[in-house]
XYZ file of C-alpha atoms in Angstrom:
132
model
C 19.481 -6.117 -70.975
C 20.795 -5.354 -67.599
C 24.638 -5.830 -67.252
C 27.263 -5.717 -63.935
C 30.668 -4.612 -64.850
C 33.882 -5.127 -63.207
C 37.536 -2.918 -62.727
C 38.968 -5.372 -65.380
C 36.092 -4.585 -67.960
C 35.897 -0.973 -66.586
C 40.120 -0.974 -67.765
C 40.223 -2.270 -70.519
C 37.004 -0.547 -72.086
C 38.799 2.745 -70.985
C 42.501 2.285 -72.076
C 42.745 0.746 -74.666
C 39.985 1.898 -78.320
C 40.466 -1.513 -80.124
C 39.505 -3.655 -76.911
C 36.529 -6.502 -77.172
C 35.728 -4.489 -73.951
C 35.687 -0.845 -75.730
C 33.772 -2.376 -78.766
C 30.725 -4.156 -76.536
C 30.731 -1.018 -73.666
C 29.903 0.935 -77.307
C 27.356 -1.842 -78.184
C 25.768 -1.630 -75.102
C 25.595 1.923 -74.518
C 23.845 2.200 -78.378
C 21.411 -0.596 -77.334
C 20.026 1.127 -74.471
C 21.387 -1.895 -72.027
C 21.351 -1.056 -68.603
C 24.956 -1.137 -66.957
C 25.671 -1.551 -63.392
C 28.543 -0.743 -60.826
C 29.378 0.738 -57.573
C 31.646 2.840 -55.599
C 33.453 0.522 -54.352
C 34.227 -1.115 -58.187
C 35.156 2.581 -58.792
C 37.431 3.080 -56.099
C 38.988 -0.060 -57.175
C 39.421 0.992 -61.213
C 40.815 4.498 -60.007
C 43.468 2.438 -57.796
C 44.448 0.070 -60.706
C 44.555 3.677 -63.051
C 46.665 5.491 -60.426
C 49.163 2.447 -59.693
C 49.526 0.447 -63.064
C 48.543 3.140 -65.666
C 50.295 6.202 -63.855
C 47.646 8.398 -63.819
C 46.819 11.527 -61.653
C 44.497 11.497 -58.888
C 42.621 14.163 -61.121
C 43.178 12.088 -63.758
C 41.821 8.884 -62.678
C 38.713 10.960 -61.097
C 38.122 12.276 -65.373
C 37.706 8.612 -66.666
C 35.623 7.949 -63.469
C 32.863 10.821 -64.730
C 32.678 9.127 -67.871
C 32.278 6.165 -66.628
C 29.276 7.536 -64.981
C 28.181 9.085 -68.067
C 26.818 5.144 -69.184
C 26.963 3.321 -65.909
C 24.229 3.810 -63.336
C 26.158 3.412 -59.515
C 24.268 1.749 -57.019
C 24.715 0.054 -53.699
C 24.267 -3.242 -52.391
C 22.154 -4.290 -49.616
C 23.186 -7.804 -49.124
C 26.783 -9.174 -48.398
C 27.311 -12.082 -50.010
C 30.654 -14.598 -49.628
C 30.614 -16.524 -53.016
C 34.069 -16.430 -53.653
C 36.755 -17.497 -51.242
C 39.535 -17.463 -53.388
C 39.800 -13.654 -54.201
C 36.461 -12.084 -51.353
C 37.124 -8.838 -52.607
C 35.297 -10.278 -55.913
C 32.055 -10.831 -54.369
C 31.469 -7.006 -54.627
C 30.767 -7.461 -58.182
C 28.144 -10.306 -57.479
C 26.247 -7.840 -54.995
C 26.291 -5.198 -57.319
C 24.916 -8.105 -59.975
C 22.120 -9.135 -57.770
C 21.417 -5.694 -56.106
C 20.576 -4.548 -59.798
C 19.132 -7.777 -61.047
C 21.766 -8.322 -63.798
C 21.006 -10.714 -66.557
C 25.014 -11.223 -66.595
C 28.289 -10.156 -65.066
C 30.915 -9.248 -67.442
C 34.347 -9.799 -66.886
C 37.458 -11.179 -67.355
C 38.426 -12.104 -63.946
C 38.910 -15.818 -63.183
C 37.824 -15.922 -60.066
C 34.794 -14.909 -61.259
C 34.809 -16.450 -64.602
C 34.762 -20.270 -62.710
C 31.583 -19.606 -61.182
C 29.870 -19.365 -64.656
C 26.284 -18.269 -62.900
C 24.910 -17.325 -59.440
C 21.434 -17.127 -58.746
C 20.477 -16.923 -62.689
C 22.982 -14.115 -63.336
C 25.563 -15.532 -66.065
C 29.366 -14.410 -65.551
C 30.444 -14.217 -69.192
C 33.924 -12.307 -71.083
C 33.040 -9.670 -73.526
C 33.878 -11.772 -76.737
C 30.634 -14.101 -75.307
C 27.853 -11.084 -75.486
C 29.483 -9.326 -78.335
C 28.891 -12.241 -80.156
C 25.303 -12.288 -79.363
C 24.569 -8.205 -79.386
């Protein structure tokens, strides 16, 4: 299985142990499931460490390795513009389609309404936990 991850996903699997998120990035990790992101997803999950969690720089750049320990970076080739409501969302569909995802997982709405693009499901955790 080849999965896309997003900041939200990337937080919550990160801060807190008892999360869906924690429990299926396990999961996944154990099942040999490929799982996707890029730099700029990255940046994005340090910024939301450094402003809403208080971390360090140094800090933020520590979960970021780990991160990378289980998630293989790469980087789009196509710009899409899927989502007009939130644009900075459609970097998480590039990444999805750049890496031919069979899903996106997330809990970010403006993502969440789309339900598919191009074959790739956009699912919450509690969804593929249920069926890993």
């Amino acid at each position: 299985m080849k999965v896309t991850v997003d900041t939200n996903f990337l937080i919550s699997a990160t801060q807190w142990d008892y999360s869906v998120a924690h429990k299926l990035s396990k999961k996944l990790i154990l099942s040999d499931a490929e799982i996707f992101t890029t730099q700029d997803i990255l940046d994005e999950t340090i910024e939301v460490l450094e402003r809403d969690f208080e971390y360090s720089k140094n800090e933020a750049k520590n979960i970021i390795e780990k991160i990378l320990l289980f998630a293989k970076l790469i980087e789009p080739k196509q710009k899409i513009n899927v989502i007009k409501d939130d644009p900075d969302d459609n970097k998480v569909i590039e990444c999805a389609i750049e890496s031919s995802s069979d899903c996106i997982i997330t809990y970010d709405n403006h993502l969440l309404k789309l339900k598919e693009h191009k074959g790739i499901k956009i699912v919450k955790p509690e969804e593929i936990l249920k069926i890993i």
